[in-house]
Short mmCIF file of C-alpha atoms in Angstrom, two decimals:
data_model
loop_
_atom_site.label_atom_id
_atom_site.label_comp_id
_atom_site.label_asym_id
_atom_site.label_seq_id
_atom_site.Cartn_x
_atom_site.Cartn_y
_atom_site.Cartn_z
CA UNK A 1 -15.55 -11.40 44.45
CA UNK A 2 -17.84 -11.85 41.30
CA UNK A 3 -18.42 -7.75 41.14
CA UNK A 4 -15.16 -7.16 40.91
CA UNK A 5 -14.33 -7.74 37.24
CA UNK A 6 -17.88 -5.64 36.69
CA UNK A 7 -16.28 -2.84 38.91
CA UNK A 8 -12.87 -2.79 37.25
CA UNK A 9 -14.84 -2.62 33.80
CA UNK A 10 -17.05 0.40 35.27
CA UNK A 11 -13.36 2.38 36.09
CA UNK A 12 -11.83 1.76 32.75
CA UNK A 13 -14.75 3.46 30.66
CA UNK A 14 -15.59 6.38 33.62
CA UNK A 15 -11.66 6.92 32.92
CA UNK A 16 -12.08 6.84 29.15
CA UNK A 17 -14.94 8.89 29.28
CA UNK A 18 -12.80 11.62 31.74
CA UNK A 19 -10.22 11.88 28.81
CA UNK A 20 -12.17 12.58 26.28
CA UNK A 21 -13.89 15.81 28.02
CA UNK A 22 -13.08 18.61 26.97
CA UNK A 23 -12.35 21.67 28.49
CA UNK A 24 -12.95 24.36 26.21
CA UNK A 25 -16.79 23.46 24.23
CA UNK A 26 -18.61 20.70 25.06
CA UNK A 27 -19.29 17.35 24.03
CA UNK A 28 -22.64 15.11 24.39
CA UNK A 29 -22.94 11.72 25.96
CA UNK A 30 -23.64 10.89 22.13
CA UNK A 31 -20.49 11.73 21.36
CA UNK A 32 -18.45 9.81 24.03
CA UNK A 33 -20.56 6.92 23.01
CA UNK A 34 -18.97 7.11 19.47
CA UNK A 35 -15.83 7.28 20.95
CA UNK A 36 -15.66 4.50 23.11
CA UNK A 37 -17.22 2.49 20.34
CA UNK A 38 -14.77 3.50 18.11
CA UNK A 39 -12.57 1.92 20.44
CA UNK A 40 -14.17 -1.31 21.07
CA UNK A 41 -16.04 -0.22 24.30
CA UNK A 42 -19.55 -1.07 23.12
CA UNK A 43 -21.61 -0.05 25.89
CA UNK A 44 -25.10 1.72 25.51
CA UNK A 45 -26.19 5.14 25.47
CA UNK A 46 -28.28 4.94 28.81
CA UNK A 47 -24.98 3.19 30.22
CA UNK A 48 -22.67 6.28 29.27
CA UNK A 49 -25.59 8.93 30.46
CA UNK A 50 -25.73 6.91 33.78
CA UNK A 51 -21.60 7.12 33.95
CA UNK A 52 -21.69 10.97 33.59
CA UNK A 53 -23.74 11.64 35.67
CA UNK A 54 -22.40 10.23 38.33
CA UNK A 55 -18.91 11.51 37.58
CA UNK A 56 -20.35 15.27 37.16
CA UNK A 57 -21.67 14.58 41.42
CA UNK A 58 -17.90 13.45 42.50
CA UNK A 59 -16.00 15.84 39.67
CA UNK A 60 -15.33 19.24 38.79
CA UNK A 61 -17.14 18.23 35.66
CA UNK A 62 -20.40 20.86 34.54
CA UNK A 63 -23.31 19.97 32.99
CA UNK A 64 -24.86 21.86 30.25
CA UNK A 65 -28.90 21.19 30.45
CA UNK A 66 -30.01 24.49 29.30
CA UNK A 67 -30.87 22.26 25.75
CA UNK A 68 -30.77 19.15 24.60
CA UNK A 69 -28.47 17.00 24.05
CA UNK A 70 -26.95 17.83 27.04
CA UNK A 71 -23.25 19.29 26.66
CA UNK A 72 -19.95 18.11 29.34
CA UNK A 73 -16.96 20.07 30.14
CA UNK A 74 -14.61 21.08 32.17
CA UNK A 75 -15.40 23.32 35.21
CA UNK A 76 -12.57 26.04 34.90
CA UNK A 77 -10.84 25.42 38.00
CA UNK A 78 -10.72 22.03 37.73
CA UNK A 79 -7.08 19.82 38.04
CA UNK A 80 -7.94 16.58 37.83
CA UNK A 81 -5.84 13.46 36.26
CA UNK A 82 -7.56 13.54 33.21
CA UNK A 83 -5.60 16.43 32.11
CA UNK A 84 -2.29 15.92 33.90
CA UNK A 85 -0.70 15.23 30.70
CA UNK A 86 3.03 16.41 31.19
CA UNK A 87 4.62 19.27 28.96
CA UNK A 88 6.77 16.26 26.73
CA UNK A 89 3.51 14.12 26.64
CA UNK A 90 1.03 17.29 25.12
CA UNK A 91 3.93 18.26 22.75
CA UNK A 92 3.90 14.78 21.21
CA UNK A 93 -0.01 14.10 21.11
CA UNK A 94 -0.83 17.49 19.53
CA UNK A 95 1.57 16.96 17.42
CA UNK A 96 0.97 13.56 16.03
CA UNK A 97 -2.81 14.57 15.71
CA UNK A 98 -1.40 17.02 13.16
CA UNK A 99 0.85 15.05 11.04
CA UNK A 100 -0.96 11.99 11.39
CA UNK A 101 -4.77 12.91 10.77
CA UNK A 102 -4.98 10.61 7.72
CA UNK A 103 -2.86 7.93 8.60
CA UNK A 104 -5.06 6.46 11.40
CA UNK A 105 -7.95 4.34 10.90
CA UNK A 106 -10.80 6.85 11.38
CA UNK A 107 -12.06 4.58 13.93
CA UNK A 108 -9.11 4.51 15.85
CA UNK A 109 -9.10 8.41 15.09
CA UNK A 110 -12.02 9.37 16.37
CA UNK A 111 -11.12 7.17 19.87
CA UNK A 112 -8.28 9.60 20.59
CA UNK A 113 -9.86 12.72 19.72
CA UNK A 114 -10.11 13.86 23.91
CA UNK A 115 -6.67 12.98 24.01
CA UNK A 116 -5.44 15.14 20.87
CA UNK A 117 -7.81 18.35 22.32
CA UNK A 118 -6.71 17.51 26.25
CA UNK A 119 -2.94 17.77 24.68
CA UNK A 120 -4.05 20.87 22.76
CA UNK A 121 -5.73 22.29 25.41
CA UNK A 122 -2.70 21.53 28.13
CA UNK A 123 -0.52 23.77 25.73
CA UNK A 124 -2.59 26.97 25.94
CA UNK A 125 -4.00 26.81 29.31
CA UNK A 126 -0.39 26.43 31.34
CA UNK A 127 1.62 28.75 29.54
CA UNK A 128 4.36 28.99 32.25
CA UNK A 129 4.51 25.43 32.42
CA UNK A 130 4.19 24.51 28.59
CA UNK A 131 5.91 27.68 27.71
CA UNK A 132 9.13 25.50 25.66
CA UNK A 133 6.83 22.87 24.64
CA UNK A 134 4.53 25.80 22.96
CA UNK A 135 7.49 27.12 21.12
CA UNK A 136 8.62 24.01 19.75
CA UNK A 137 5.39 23.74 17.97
CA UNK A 138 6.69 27.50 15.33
CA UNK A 139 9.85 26.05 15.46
CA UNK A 140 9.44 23.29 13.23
CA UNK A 141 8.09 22.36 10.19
CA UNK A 142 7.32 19.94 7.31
CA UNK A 143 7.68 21.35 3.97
CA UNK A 144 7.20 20.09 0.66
CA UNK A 145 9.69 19.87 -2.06
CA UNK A 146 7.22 20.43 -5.07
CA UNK A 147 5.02 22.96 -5.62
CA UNK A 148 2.76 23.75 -2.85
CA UNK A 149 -1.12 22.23 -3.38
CA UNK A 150 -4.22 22.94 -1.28
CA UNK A 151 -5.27 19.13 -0.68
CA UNK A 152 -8.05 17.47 -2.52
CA UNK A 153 -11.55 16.83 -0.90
CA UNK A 154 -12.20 13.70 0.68
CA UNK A 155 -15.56 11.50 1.46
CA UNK A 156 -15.33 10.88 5.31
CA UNK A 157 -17.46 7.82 4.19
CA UNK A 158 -15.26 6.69 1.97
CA UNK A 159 -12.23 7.52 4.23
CA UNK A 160 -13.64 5.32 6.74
CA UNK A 161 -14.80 2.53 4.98
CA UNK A 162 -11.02 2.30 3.33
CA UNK A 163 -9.44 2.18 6.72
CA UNK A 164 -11.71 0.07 8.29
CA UNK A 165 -11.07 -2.73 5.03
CA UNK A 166 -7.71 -2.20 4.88
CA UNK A 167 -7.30 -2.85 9.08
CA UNK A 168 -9.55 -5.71 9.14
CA UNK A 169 -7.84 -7.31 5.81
CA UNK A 170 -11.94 -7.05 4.23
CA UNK A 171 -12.46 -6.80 0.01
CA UNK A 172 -14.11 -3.50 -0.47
CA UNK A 173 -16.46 -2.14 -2.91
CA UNK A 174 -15.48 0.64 -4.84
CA UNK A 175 -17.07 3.01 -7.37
CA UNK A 176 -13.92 5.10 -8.84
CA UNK A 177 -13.31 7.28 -11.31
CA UNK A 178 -9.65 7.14 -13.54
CA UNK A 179 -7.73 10.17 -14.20
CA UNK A 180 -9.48 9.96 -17.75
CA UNK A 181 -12.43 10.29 -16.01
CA UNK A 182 -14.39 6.87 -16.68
CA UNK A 183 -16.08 5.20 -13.87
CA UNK A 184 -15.74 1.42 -12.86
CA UNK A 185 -16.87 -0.73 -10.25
CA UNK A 186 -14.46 -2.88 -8.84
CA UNK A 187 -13.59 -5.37 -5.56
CA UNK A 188 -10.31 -4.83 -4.27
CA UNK A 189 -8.38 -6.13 -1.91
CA UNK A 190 -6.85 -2.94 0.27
CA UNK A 191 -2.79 -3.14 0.82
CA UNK A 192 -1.97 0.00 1.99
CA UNK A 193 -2.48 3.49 2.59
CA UNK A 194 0.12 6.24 1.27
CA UNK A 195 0.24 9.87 2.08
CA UNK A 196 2.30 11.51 -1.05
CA UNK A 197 2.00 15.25 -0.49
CA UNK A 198 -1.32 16.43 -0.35
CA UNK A 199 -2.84 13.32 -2.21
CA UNK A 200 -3.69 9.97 -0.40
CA UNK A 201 -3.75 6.80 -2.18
CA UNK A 202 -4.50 3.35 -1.82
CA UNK A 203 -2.27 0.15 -2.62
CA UNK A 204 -4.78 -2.52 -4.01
CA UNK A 205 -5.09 -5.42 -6.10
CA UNK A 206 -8.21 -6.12 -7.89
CA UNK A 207 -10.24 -8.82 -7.46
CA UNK A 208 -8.46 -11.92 -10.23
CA UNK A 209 -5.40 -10.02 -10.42
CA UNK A 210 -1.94 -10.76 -8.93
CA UNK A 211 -0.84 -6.96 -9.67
CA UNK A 212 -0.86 -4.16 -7.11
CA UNK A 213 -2.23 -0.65 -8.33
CA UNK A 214 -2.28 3.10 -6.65
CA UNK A 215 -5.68 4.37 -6.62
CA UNK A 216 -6.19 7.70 -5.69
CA UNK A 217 -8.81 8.49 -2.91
CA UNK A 218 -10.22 11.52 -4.01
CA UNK A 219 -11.49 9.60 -6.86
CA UNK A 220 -13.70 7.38 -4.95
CA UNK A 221 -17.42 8.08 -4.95
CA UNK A 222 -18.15 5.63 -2.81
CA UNK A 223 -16.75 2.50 -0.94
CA UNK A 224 -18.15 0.01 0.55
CA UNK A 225 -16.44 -2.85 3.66
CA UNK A 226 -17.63 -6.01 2.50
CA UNK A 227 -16.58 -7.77 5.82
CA UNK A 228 -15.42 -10.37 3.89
CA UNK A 229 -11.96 -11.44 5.00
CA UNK A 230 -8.69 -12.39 2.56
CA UNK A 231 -5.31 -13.77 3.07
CA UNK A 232 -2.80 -10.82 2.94
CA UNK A 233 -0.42 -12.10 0.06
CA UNK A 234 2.77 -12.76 1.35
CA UNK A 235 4.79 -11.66 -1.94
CA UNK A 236 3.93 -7.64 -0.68
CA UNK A 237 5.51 -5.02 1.09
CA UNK A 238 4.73 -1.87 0.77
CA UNK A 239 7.94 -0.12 2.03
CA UNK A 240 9.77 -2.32 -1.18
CA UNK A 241 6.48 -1.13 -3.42
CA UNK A 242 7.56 1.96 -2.71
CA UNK A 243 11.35 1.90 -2.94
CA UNK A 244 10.34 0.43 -6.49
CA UNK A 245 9.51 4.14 -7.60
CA UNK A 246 5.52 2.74 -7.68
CA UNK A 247 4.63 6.76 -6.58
CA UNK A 248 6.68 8.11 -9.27
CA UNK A 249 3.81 8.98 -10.92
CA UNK A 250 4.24 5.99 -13.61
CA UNK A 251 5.71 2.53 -13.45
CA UNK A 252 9.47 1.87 -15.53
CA UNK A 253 11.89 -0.58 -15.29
CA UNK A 254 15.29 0.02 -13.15
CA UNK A 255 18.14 2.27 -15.04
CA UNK A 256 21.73 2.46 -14.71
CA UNK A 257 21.72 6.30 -14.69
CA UNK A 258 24.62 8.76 -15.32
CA UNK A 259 24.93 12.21 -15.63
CA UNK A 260 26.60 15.16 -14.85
CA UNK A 261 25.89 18.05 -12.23
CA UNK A 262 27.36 21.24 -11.55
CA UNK A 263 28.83 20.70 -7.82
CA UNK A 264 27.06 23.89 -6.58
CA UNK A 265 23.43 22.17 -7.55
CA UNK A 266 24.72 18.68 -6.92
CA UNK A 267 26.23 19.36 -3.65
CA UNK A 268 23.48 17.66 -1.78
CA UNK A 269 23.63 14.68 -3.50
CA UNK A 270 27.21 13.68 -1.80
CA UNK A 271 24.92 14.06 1.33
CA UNK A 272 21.40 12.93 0.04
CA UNK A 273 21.56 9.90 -2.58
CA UNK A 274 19.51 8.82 -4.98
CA UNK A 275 20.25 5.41 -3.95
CA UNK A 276 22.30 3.11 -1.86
CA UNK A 277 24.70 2.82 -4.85
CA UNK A 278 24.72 6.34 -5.86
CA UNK A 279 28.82 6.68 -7.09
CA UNK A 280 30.06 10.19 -7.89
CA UNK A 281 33.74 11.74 -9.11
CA UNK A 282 34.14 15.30 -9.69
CA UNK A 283 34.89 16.30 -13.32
CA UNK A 284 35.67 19.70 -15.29
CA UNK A 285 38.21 20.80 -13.34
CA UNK A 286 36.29 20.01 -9.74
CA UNK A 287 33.36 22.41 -10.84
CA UNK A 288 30.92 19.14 -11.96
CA UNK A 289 29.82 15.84 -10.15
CA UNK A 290 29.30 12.85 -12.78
CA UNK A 291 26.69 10.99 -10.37
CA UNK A 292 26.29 7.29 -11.38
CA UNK A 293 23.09 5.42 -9.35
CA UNK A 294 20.64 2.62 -9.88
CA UNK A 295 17.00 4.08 -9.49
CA UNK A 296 13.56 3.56 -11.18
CA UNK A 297 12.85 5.12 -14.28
CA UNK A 298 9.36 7.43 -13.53
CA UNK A 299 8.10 10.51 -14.57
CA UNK A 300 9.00 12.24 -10.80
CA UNK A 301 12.66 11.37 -11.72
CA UNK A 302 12.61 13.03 -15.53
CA UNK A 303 10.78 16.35 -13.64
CA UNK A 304 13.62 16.24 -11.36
CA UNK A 305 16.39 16.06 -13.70
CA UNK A 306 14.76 18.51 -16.28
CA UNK A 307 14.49 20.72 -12.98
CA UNK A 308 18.14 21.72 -13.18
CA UNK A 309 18.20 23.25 -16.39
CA UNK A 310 21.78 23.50 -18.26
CA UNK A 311 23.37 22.46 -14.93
CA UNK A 312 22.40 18.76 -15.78
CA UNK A 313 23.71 16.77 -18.63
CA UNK A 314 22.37 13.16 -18.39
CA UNK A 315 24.85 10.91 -20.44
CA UNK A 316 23.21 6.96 -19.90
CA UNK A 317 20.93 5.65 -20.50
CA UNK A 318 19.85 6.60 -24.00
CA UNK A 319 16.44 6.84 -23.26
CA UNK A 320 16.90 9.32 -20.69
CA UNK A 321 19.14 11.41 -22.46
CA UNK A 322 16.24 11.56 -25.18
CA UNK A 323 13.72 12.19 -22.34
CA UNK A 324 15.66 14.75 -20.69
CA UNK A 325 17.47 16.85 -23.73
CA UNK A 326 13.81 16.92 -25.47
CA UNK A 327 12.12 18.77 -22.82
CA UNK A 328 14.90 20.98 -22.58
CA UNK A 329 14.71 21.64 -26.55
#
């Protein structure tokens, strides 16, 4: 009886490690040792060396030895359950590992990296079977509503010492850059991570302040996990930080905003508000929309407005009719 809890942990990380090889390339027993760590499966090197090797004399798994480190895959004809991931079940992992590369802790990332390839890899090598799941993959996709932007350079290090503060609830050490350009040293306590576009950015409040900024990650030259723990305030949210028009590009104070819209540019606002108490009546004969809403004052929803040329006329608040009829002057 006592070998059984030893045997039951043996099983869990030979069937860990069997997910995570690959069967196109090859990866080391360095590399699964990373993964499982990444994971929380701390085991040693010798102990993962020891596992594949015995799984490589009872699977259809080859060993590369011709160098060193020695490289795992795959033997082509193999079948086993490892890669019996079903059509629905390889649509949705290669999919999520392509919309949600930066919103996993890289930890936790680099964990499911066999699965993300195994789903990949299910996709191309059944075509018959995958063939619909294939196609959804060109039939959809995620398009921005601003001006296209190749996405800013990240440090992996810094990448993956924000995640790993920001799921452990640690202060981290940061040496950042402003969009002015000067460079500061701070502590922070990590809120949140937000994808906006191309640009990531992280919801913080420094060390003796009560306030919550946006930092953007790019700017980071370095950042350091303290492993010191805090209290996550209670007072924050991040969905409300957000619905408060933080990532509008610059902080204002809520507007009662009217103005009008020709229907054939406004159309998609009966269908798409700009709030939960967006109001609208048509005017001029049917051919405008006056569109009355509550929303945050930023500099996203100026850009917007100005967008529409002479087919917007913003009427209240003052300050926004200013804003808006200047730019178009």
């Amino acid at each position: 009886m006592p070998a059984r809890p030893a045997a039951q942990e043996s099983l869990h990380i030979a069937l860990e490690i069997l997910k995570r090889i690959p069967r196109h390339g090859k990866t080391t027993a360095r590399e699964l040792h990373a993964q499982l760590a990444a994971m929380g499966l701390e085991r040693s090197l010798r102990r993962i060396q020891s596992l594949l090797k015995f799984l490589c004399q009872h699977y259809d798994i080859e060993c590369d030895d011709s160098s060193k480190p020695h490289g795992f895959c795959w033997k082509p004809q193999a079948g086993l359950a490892a890669h019996s991931l079903n059509p629905s079940e390889s649509l949705l992992l290669a999919m999520a590992g392509q919309q949600m590369k930066y919103l996993l802790p890289v930890r936790m990332r680099r964990s499911l990296v066999g699965l993300f390839d195994a789903a990949e890899d299910r996709l191309r090598r059944w075509p018959e079977e995958t063939r619909q799941a294939r196609s959804w993959l060109g039939k959809t996709r995620t398009i921005s509503t601003s001006q296209p932007l190749l996405p800013p350079d990240i440090d992996e290090a810094v990448f993956q010492a924000v995640g790993d503060a920001l799921y452990a609830d640690h202060w981290l050490d940061i040496d950042y850059s402003n969009v002015a350009g000067k460079r500061s040293r701070k502590r922070v306590m990590p809120l949140g991570l937000v994808q906006q576009g191309v640009r990531m950015f992280l919801v913080a409040r420094f060390e003796g302040h009560a306030d919550a900024r946006t930092l953007t990650l790019h700017r980071f030259h370095s950042a350091t996990d303290t492993g010191l723990p805090f209290t996550r305030p209670a007072d924050f949210d991040l969905e409300r930080f957000d619905t408060e028009g933080q990532f509008g590009f610059v902080r204002g104070n809520r507007i009662d905003l009217v103005f009008r819209i020709r229907r054939i540019a406004g159309q998609h606002l009966l269908e798409t508000p700009l709030s939960l108490s967006q109001k609208h009546e048509p005017c001029e004969g049917g051919d405008w929309l006056r569109i009355r809403a509550q929303v945050v004052r930023t500099l996203q929803l100026e850009q917007w407005l100005r967008g529409f040329g002479r087919m917007v006329v913003v009427e209240e608040p003052p300050e926004m009719v200013d804003a808006v009829s200047d730019s178009a002057n």
